[in-house]
mmCIF file of N, CA and C in Angstrom:
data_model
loop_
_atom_site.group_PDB
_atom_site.id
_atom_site.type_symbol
_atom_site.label_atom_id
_atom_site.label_comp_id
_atom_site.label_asym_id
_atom_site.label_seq_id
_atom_site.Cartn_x
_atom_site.Cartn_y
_atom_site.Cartn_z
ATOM 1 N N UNK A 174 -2.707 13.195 11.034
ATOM 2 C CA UNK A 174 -2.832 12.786 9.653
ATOM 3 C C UNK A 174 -1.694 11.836 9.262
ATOM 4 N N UNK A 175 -0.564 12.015 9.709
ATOM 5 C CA UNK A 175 0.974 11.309 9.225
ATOM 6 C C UNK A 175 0.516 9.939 9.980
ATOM 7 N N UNK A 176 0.022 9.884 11.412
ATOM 8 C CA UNK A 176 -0.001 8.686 11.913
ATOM 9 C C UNK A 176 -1.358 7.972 11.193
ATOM 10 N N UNK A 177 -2.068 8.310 10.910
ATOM 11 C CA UNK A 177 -3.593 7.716 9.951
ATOM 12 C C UNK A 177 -2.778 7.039 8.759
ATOM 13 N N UNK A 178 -1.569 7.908 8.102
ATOM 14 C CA UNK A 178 -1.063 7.482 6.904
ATOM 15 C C UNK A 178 -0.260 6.338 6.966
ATOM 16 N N UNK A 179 0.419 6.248 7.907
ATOM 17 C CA UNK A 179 1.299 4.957 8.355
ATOM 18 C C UNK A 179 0.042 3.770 8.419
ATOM 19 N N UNK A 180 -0.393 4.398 9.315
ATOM 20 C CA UNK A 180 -1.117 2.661 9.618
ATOM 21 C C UNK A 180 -1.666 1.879 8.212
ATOM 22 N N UNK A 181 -2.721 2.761 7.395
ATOM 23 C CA UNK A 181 -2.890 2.456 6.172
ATOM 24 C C UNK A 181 -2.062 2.408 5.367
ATOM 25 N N UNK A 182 -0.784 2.948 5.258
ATOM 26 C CA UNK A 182 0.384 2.510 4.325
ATOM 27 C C UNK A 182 0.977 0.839 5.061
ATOM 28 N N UNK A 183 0.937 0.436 6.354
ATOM 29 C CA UNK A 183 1.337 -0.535 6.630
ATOM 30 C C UNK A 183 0.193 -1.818 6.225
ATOM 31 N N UNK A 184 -1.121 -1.376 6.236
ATOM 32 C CA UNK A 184 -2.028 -2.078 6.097
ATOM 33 C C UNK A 184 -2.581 -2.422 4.576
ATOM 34 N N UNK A 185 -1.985 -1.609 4.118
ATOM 35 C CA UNK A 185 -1.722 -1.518 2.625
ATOM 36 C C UNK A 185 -0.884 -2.611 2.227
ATOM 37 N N UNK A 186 0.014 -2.420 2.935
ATOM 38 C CA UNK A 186 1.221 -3.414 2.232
ATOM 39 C C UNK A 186 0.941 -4.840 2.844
ATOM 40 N N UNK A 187 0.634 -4.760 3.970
ATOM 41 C CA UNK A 187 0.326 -6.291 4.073
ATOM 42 C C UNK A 187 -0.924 -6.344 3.505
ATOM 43 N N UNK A 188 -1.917 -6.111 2.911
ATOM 44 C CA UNK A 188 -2.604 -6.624 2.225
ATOM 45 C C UNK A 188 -2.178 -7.435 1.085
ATOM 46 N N UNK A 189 -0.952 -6.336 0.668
ATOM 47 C CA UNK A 189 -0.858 -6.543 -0.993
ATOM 48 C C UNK A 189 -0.308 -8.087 -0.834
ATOM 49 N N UNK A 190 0.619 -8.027 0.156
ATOM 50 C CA UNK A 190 1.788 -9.063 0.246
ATOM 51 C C UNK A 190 0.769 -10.541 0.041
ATOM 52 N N UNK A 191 0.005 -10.494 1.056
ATOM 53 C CA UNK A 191 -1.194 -11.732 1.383
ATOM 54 C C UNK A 191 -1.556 -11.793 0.322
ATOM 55 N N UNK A 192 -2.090 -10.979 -0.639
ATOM 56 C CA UNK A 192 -2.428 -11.013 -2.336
ATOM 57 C C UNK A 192 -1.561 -11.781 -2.428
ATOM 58 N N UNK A 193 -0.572 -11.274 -3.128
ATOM 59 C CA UNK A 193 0.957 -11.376 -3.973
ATOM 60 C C UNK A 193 1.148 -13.182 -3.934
ATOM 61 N N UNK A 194 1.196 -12.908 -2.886
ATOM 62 C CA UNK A 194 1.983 -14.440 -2.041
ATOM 63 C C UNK A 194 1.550 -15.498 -1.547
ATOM 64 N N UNK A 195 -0.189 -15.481 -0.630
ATOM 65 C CA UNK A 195 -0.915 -16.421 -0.750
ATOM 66 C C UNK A 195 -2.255 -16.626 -1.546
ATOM 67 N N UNK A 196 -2.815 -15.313 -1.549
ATOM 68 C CA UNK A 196 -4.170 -15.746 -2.550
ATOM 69 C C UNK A 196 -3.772 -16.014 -3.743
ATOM 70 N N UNK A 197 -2.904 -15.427 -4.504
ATOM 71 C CA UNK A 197 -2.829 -16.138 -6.275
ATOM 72 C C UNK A 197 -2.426 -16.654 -6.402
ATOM 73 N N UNK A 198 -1.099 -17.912 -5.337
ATOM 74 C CA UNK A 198 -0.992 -18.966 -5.733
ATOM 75 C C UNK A 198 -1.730 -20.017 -5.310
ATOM 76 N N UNK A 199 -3.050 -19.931 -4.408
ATOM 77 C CA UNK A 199 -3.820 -20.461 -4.226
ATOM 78 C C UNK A 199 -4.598 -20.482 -5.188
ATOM 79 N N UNK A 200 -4.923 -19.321 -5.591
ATOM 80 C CA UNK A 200 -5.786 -19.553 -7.119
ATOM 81 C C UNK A 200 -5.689 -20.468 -7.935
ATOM 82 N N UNK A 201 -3.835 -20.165 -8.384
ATOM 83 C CA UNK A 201 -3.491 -20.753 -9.527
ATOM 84 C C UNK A 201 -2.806 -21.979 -9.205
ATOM 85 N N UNK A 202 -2.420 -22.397 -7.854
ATOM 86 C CA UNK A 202 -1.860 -23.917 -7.911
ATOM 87 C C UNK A 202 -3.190 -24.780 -7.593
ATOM 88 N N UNK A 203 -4.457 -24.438 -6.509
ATOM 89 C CA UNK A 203 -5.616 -25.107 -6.309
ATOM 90 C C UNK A 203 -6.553 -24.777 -6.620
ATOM 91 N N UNK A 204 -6.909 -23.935 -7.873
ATOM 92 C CA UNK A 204 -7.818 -23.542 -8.596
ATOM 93 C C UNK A 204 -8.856 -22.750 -7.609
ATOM 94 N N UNK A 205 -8.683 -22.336 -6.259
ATOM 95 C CA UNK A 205 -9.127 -21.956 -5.378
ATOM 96 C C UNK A 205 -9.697 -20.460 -5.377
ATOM 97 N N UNK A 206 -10.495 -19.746 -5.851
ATOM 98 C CA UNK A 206 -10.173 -18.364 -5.732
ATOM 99 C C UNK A 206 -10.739 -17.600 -5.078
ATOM 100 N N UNK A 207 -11.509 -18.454 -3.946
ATOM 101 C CA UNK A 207 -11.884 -17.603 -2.857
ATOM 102 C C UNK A 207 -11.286 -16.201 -1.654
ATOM 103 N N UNK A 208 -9.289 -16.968 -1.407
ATOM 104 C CA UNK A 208 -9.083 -15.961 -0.985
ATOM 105 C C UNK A 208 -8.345 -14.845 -1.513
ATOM 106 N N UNK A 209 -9.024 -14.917 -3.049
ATOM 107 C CA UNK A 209 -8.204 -13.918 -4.062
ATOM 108 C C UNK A 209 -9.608 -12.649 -3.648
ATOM 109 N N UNK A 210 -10.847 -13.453 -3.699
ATOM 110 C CA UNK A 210 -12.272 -12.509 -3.208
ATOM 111 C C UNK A 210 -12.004 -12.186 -2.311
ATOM 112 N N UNK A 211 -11.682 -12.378 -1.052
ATOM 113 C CA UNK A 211 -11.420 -12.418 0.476
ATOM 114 C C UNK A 211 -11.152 -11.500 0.290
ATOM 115 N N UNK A 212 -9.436 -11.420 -0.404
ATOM 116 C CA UNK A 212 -8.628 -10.232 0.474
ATOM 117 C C UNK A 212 -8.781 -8.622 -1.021
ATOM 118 N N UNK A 213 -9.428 -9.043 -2.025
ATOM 119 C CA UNK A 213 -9.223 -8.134 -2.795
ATOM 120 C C UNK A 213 -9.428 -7.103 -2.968
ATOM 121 N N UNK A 214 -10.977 -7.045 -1.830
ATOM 122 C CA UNK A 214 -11.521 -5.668 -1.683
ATOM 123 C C UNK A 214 -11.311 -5.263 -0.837
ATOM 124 N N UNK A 215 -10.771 -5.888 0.383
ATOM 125 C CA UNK A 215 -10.116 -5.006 1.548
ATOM 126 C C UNK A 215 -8.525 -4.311 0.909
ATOM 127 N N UNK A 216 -8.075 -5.193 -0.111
ATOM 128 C CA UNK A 216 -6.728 -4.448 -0.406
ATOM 129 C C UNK A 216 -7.015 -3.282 -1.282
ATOM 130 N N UNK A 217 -8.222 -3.346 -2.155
ATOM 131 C CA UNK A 217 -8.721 -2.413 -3.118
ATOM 132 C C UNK A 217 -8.973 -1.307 -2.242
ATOM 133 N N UNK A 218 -9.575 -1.167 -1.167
ATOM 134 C CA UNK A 218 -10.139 0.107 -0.869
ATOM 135 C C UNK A 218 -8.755 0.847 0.239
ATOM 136 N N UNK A 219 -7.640 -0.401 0.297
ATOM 137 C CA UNK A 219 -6.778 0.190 1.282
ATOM 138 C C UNK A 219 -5.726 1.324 0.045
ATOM 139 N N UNK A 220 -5.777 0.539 -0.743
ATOM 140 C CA UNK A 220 -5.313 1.007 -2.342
ATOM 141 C C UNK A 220 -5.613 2.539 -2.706
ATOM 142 N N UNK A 221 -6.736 2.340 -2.501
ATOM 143 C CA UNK A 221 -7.494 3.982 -2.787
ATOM 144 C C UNK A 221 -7.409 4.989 -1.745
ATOM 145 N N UNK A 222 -7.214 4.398 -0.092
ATOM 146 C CA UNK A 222 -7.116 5.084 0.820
ATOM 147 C C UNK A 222 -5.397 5.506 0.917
ATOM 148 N N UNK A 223 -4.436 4.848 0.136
ATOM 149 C CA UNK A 223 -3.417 5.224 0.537
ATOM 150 C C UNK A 223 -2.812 6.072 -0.452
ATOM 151 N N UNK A 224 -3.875 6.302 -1.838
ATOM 152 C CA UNK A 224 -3.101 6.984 -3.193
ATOM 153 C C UNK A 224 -3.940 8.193 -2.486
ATOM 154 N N UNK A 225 -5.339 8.376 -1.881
ATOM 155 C CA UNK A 225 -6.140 9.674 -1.406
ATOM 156 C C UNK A 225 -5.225 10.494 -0.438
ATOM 157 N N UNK A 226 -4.669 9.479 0.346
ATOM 158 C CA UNK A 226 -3.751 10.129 1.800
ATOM 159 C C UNK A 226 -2.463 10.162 1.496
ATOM 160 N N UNK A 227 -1.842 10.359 0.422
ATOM 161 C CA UNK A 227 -0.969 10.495 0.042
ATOM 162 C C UNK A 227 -0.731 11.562 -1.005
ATOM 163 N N UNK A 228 -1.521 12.597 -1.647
ATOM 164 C CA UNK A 228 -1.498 13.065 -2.362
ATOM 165 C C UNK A 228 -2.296 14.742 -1.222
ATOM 166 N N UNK A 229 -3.111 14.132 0.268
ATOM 167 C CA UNK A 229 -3.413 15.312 0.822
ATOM 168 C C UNK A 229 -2.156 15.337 1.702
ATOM 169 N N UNK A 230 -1.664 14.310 2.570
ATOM 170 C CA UNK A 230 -0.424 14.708 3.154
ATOM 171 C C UNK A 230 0.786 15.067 2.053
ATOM 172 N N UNK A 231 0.737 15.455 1.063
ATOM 173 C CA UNK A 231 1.856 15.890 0.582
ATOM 174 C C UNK A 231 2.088 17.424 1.004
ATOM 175 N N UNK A 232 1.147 17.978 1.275
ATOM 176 C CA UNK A 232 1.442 19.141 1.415
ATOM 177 C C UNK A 232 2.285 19.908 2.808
ATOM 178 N N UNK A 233 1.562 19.002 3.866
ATOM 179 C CA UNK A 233 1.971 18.628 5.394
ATOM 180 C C UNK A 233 3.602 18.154 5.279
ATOM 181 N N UNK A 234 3.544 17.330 4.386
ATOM 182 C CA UNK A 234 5.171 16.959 4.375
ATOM 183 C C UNK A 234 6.138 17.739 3.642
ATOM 184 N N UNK A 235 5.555 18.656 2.928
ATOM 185 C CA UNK A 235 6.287 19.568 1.952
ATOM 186 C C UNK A 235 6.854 18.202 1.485
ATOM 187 N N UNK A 236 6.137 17.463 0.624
ATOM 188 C CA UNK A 236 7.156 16.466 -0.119
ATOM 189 C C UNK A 236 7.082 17.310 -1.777
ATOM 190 N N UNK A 237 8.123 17.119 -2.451
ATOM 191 C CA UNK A 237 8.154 17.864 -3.723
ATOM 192 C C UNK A 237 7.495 16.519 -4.767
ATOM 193 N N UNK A 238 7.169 17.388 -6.287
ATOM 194 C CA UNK A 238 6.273 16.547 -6.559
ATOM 195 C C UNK A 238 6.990 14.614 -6.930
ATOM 196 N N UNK A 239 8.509 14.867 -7.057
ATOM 197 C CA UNK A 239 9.191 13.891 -7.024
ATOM 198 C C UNK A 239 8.983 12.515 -5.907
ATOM 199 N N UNK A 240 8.974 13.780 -4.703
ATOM 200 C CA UNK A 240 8.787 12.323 -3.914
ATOM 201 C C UNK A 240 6.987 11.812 -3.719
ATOM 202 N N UNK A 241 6.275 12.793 -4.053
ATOM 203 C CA UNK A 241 5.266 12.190 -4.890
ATOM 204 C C UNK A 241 5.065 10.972 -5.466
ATOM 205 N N UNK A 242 5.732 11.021 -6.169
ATOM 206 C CA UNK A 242 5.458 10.085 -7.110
ATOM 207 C C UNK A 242 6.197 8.877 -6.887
ATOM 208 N N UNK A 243 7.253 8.959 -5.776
ATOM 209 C CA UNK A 243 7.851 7.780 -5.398
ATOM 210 C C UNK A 243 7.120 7.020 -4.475
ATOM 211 N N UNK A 244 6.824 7.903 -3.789
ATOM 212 C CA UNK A 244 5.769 7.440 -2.590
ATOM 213 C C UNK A 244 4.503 7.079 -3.450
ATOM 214 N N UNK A 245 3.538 7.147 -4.710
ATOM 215 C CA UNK A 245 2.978 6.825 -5.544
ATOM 216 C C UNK A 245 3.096 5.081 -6.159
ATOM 217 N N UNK A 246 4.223 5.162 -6.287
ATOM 218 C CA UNK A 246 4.629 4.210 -7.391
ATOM 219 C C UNK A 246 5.032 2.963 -6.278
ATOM 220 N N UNK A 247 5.235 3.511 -5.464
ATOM 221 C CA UNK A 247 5.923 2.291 -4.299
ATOM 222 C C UNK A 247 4.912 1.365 -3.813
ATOM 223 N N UNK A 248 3.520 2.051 -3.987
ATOM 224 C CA UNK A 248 1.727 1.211 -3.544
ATOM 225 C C UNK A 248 2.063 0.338 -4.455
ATOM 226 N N UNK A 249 2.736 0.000 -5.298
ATOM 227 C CA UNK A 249 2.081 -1.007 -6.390
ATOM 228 C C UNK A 249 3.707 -1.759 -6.749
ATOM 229 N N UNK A 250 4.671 -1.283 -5.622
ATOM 230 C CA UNK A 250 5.663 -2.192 -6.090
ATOM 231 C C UNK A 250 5.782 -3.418 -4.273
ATOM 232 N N UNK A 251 5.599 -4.617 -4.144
ATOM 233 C CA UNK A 251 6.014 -5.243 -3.157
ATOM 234 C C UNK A 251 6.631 -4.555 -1.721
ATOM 235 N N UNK A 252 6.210 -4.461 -0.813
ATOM 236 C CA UNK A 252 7.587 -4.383 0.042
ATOM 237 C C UNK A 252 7.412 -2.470 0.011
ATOM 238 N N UNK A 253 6.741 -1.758 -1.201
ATOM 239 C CA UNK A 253 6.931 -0.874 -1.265
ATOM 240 C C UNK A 253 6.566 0.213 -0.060
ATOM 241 N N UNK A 254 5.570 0.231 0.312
ATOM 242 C CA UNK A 254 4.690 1.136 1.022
ATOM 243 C C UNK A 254 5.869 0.728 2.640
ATOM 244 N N UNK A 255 6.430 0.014 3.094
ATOM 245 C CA UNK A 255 7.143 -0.236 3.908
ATOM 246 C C UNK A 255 8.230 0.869 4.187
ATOM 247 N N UNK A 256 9.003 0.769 2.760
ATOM 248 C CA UNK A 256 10.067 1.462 2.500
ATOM 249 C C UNK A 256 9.628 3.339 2.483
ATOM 250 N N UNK A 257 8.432 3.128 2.092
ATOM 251 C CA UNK A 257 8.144 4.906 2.388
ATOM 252 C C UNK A 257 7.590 5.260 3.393
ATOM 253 N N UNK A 258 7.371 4.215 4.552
ATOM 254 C CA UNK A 258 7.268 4.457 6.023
ATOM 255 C C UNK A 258 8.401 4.787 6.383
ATOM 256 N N UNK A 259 9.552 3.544 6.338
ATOM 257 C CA UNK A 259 10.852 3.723 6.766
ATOM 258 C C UNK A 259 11.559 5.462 6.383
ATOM 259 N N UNK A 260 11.431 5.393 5.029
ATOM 260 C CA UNK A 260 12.369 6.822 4.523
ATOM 261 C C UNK A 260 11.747 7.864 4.592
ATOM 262 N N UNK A 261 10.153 8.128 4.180
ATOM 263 C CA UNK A 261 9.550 9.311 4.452
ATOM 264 C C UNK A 261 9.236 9.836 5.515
ATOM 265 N N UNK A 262 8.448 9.000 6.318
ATOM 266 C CA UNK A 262 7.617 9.089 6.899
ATOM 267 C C UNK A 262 8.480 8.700 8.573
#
């Protein structure tokens, strides 16, 4: 289960990043917004797979509800889901 969670926490984050960094300024500097479609629903459902697997491995990790919520909040900050491979996981 911990190794299922990594990969999708890593796959998570590079999704987001490819968001972040090339599809919306492609959007918004070449009015382009195809690979905002491209990558949005593969990042959407990695999104949902990593808040689902993160809330059943909590228990496996004895994480308290604190680091919960760090490991929570980190899906939606840059760079984040990285850093709770590195420290949690």
């Amino acid at each position: 289960m911990k190794k299922t969670f990594r990969i999708i926490s890593f796959l998570e984050g590079v999704s987001y990043l490819l968001l972040l960094f090339i599809a919306v300024p492609i959007k918004y500097l070449q009015g382009d917004a195809s690979y905002v479609k491209m990558l949005g629903m593969p990042h959407g459902l990695l999104f949902m797979l990593y808040i689902v697997f993160a809330i059943v491995i909590q228990k496996q990790m004895k994480w308290s509800f604190k680091t919960l919520a760090i490991v929570l909040a980190c899906s939606v900050i840059p760079f984040g889901t990285f850093y709770v491979d590195k420290k949690y996981l």
